Coordinates of C-alpha atoms in Angstrom, one line a residue:
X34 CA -10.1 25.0 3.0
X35 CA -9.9 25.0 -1.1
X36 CA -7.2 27.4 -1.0
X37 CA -4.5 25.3 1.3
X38 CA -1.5 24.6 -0.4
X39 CA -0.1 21.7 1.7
X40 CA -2.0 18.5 3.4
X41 CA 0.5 16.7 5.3
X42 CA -0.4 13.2 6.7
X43 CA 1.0 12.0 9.6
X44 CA 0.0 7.9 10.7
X45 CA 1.2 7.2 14.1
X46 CA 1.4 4.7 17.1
X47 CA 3.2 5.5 20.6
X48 CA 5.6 8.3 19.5
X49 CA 4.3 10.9 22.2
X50 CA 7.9 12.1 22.8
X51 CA 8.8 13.2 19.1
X52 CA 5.5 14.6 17.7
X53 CA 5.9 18.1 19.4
X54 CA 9.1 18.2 18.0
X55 CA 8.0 17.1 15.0
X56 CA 4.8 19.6 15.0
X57 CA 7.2 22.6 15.1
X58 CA 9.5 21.5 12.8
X59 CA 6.9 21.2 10.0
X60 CA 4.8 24.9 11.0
X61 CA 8.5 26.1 10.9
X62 CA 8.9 25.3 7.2
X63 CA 5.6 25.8 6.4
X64 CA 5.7 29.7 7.9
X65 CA 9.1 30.2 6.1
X66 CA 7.7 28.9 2.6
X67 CA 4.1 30.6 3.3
X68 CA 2.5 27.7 2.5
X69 CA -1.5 27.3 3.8
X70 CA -0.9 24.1 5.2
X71 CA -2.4 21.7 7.4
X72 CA -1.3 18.4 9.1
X73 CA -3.3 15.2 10.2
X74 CA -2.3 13.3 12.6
X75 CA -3.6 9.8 12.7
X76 CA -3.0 7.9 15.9
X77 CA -3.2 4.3 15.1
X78 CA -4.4 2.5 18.7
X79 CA -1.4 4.1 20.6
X80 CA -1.3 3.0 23.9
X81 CA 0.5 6.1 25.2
X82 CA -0.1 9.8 25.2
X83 CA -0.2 10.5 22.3
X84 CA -3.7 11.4 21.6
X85 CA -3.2 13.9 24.8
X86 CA -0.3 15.3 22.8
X87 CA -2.1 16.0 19.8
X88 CA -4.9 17.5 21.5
X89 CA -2.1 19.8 22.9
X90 CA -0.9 20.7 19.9
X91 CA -4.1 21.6 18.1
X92 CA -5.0 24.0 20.7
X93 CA -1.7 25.6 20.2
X94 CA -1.6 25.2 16.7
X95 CA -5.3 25.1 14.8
X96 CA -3.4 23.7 11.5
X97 CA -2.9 20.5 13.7
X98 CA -5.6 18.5 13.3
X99 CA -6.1 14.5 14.5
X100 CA -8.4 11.2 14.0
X101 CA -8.2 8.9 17.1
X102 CA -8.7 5.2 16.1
X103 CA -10.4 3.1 18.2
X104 CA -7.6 0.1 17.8
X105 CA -4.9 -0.6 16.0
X106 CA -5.3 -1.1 12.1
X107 CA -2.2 -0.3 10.8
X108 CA -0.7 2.1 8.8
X109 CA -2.3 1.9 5.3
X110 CA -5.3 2.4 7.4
X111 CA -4.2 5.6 9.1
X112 CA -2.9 6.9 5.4
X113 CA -6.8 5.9 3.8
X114 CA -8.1 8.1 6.4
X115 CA -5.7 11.0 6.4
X116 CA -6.4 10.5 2.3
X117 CA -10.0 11.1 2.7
X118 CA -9.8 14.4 5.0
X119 CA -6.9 15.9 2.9
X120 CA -7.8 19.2 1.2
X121 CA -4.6 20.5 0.3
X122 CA -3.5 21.2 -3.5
X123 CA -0.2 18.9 -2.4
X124 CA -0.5 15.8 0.0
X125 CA 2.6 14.9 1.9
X126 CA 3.1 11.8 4.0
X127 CA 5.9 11.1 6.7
X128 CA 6.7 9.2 9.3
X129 CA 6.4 10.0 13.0
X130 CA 10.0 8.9 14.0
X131 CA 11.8 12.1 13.3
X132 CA 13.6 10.0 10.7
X133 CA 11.4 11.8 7.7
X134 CA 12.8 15.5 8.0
X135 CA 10.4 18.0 6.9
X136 CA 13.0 20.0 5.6
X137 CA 12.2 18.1 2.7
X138 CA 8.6 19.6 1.9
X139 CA 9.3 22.6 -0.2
X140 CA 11.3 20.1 -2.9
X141 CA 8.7 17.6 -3.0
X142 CA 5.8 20.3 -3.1
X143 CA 8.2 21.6 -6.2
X144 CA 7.8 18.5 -8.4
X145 CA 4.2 18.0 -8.2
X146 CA 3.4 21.8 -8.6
X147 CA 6.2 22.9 -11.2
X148 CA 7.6 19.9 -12.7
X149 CA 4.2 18.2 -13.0
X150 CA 4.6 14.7 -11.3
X151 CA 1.5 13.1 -9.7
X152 CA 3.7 11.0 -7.1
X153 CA 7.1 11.9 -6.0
X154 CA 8.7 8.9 -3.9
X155 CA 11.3 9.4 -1.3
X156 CA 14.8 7.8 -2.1
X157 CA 16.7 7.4 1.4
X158 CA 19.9 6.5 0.0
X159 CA 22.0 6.6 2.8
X160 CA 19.8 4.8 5.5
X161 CA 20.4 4.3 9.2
X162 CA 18.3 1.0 9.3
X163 CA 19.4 -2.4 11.2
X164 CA 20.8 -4.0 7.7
X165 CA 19.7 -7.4 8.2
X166 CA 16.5 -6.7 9.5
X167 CA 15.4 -4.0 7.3
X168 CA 17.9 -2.6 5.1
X169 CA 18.7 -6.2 3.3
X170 CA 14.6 -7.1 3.2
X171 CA 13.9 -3.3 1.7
X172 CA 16.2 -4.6 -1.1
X173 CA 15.0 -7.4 -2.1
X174 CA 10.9 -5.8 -1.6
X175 CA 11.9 -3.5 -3.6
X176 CA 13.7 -5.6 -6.5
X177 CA 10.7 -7.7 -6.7
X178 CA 8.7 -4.3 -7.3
X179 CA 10.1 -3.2 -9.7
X180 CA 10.0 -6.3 -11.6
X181 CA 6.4 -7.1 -11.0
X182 CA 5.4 -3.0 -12.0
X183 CA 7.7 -1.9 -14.2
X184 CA 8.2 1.4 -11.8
X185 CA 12.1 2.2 -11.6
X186 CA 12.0 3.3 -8.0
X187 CA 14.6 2.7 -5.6
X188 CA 12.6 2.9 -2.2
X189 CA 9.1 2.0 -2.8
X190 CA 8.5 1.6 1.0
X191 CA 9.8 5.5 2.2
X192 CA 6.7 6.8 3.9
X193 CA 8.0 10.4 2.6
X194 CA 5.9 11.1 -0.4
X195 CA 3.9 13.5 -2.0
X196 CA 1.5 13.4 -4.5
X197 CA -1.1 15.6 -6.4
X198 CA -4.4 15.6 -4.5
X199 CA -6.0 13.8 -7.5
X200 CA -4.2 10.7 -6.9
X201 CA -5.1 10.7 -3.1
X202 CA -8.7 11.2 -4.0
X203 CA -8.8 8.2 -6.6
X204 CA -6.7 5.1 -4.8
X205 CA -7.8 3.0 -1.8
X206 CA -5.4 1.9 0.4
X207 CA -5.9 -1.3 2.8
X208 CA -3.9 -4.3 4.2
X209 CA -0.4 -3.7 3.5
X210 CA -0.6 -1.9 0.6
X211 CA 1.0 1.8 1.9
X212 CA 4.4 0.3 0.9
X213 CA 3.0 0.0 -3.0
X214 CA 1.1 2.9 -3.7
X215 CA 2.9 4.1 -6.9
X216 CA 1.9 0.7 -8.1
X217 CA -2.0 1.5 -7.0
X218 CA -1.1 5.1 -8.7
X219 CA -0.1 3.6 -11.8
X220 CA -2.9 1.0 -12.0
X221 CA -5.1 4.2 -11.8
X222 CA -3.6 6.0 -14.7
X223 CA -1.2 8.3 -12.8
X224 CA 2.0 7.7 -15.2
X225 CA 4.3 10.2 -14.2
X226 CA 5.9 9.1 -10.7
X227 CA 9.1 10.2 -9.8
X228 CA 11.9 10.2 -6.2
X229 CA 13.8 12.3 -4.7
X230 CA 16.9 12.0 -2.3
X231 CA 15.7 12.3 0.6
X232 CA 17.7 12.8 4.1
X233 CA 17.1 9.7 6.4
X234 CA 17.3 10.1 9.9
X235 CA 18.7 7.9 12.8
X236 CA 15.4 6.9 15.2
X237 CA 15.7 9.5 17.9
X238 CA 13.0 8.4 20.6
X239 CA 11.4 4.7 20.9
X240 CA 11.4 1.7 18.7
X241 CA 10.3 0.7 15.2
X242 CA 6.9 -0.3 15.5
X243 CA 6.9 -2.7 12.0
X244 CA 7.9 -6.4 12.6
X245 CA 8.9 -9.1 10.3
X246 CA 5.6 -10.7 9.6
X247 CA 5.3 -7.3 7.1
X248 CA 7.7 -8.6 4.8
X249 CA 5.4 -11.3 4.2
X250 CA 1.9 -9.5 4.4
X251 CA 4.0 -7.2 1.7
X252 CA 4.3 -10.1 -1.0
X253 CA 1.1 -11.0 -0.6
X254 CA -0.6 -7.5 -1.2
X255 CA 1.7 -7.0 -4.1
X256 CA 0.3 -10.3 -5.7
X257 CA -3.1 -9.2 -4.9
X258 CA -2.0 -5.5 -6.3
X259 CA -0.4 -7.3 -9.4
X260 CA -3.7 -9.1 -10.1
X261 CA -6.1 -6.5 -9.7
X262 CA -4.3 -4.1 -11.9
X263 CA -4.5 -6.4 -14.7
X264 CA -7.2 -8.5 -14.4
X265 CA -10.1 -6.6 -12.2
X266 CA -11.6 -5.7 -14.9
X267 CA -11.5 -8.7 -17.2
X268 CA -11.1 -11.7 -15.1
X269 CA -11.5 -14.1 -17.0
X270 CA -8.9 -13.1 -18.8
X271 CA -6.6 -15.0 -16.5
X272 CA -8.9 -17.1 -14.6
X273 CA -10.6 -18.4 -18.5
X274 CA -7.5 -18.9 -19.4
X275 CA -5.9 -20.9 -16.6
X276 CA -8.9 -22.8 -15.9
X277 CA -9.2 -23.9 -19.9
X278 CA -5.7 -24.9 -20.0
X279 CA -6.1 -27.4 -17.2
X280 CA -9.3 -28.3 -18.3
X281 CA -8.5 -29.3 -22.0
X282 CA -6.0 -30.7 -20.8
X283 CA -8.1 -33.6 -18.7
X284 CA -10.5 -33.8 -21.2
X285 CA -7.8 -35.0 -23.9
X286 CA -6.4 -37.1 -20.9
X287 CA -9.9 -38.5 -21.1
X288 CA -10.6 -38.6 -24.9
X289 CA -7.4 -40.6 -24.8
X290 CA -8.1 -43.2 -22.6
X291 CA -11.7 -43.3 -23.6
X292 CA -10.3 -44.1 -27.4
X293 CA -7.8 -47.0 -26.1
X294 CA -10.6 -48.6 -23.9
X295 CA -12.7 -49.0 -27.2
X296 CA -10.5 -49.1 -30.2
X297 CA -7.2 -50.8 -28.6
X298 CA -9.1 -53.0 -26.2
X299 CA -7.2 -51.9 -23.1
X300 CA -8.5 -52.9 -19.6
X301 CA -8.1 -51.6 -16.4
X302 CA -8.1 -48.0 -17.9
X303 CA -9.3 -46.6 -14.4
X304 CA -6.1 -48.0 -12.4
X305 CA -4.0 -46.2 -14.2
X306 CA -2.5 -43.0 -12.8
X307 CA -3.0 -40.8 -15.9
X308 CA -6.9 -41.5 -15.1
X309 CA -6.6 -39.5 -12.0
X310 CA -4.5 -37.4 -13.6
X311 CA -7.2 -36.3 -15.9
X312 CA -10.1 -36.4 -13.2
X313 CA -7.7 -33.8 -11.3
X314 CA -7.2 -31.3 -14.3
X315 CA -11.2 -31.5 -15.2
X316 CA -11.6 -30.5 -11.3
X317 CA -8.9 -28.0 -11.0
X318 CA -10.3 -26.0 -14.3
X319 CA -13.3 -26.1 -13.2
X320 CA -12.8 -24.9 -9.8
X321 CA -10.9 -21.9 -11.4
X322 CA -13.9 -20.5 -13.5
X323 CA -16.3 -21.1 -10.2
X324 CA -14.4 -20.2 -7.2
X325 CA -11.1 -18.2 -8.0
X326 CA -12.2 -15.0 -9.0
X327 CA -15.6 -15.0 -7.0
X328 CA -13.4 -15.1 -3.6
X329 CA -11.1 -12.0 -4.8
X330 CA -13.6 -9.7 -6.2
X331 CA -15.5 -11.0 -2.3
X332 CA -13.0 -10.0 -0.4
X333 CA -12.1 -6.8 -2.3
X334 CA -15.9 -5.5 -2.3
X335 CA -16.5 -6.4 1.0
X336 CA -17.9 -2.4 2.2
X337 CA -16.4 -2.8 5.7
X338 CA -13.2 -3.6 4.2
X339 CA -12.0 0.4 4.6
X340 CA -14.7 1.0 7.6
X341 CA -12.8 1.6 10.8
X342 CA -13.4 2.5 14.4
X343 CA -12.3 6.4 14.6
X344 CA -12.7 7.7 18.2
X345 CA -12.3 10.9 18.2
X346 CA -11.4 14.0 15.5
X347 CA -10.4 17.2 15.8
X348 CA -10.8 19.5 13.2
X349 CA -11.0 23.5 13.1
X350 CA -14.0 23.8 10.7
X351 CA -13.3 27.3 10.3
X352 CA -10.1 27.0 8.7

């Protein structure tokens, strides 16, 4: 198992008509690079054949292995998984669809094992996508991205990637977060990330399985990302900070008013709206030093927060 070359990871849901297709279009390249390879499938809650399909295929083909989940948990889910069983030197992840050609492999293996990158991103820059839909939201996810992670890639959300087994082994993925794992890479001190062109493919069997509610799942988990990187380890950093600015500034609201009450004689000091003002701040700042940061480092220690429901495996423990 130590000495495989390749670990490909394939996350799927209902595409029983293009993985045996897909299945001997990657042992093809693999047998004409003579890569040691193997691929896991993970089927994500399909509701088709699919699972019968892989079994299929990993009789034929003992490189073929799968994890069955129990439900649908979505594709940074599937990825986590395939991340944890991976033993090759190489991990590469693609898409189901046929619209990831693994034609591509022997490139991306090339820049991790010769040119020394840790992540090498897919660039589809010619894409067959619905441009309203996807194309124009892929844009602007992207854009924002960059921004936010100072990572110059063009295509963040291609699931064609590879990266050193290292970095597979080190980051988590959960939620939404396969779309940003350079960022997660980078957070984790992987610094050299690079793309490649990449051939894009139009959808040859079924229908995109991603809907629009992603695009907003996607900010969110990049906020959450964002936050993490930089503050997980010092908190208070930002939530000190925030919650001392609001703070001070009620309690020189209050110092103010207290000092006209006494030395200027005012009256009715507590009908006035700066009053509540100043009682809002004092909460607000307080709030963010008690509750903030205790509900994110909650949620993001939770231990059942990567625990999922796997079925089935099937996995050649000689090989």
């Amino acid at each position: 198992m130590n000495n495989l070359d390749i670990s490909v990871i394939v996350p799927l849901k209902n595409e029983e008509e293009s993985l045996p297709e897909l299945a001997a279009w990657i042992a093809r390249v693999m047998e004409e690079n003579k890569y040691m390879y193997e691929v896991w499938m993970v089927d994500d809650g399909s509701t088709d054949l699919s699972w019968d399909v892989i079994r299929r295929l990993s009789v034929e083909n003992p490189c073929i292995k799968g994890i069955k989940f129990q439900r649908n948990y979505g594709k940074s889910a599937a990825l986590n998984e395939g991340f944890r069983k991976a033993q090759g030197n190489v991990v590469i992840t693609m898409d189901a669809d046929l619209q990831d050609s693994p034609d591509e492999i022997p490139g991306l293996y090339n820049m991790i094992m010769q040119d020394g990158y840790d992540l090498v991103s897919g660039w589809k820059k010619v894409r067959y996508d619905n441009t309203l839909t996807k194309n124009i939201p892929s844009k602007l996810f992207n854009w924002a991205t960059v921004k936010m992670s100072g990572i110059k890639l063009h295509d963040f959300n291609c699931g064609l990637k590879s990266y050193r087994k290292k970095v597979v082994k080190t980051i988590e993925v959960y939620g939404e977060m396969h779309r940003y794992i350079p960022v997660l890479a980078k957070w984790s001190g992987f610094r050299k990330i690079g793309e490649k062109v990449v051939e894009h493919r139009k959808r040859k069997y079924g229908t995109t399985k991603f809907g629009l509610e992603r695009f907003v799942n996607g900010f969110l988990d990049l906020a959450s990302i964002m936050f993490v990187g930089k503050f997980g380890k010092r908190p208070m950093h930002f939530f000190g900070a925030l919650g001392s600015l609001f703070f001070l500034s009620g309690f020189v609201i209050s110092a103010y008013l207290t000092f006209a009450k006494f030395f200027y004689l005012q009256y009715k000091m507590t009908e006035r709206p700066i009053f509540f003002l100043a009682l809002l701040l004092l909460i607000i700042g307080s709030q963010l030093f008690l509750t903030g940061f205790l509900a994110e480092m909650v949620a993001r220690n939770a231990p059942e927060r990567n625990s999922y429901l796997v079925e089935e495996i099937l996995e050649n423990p000689n090989r």
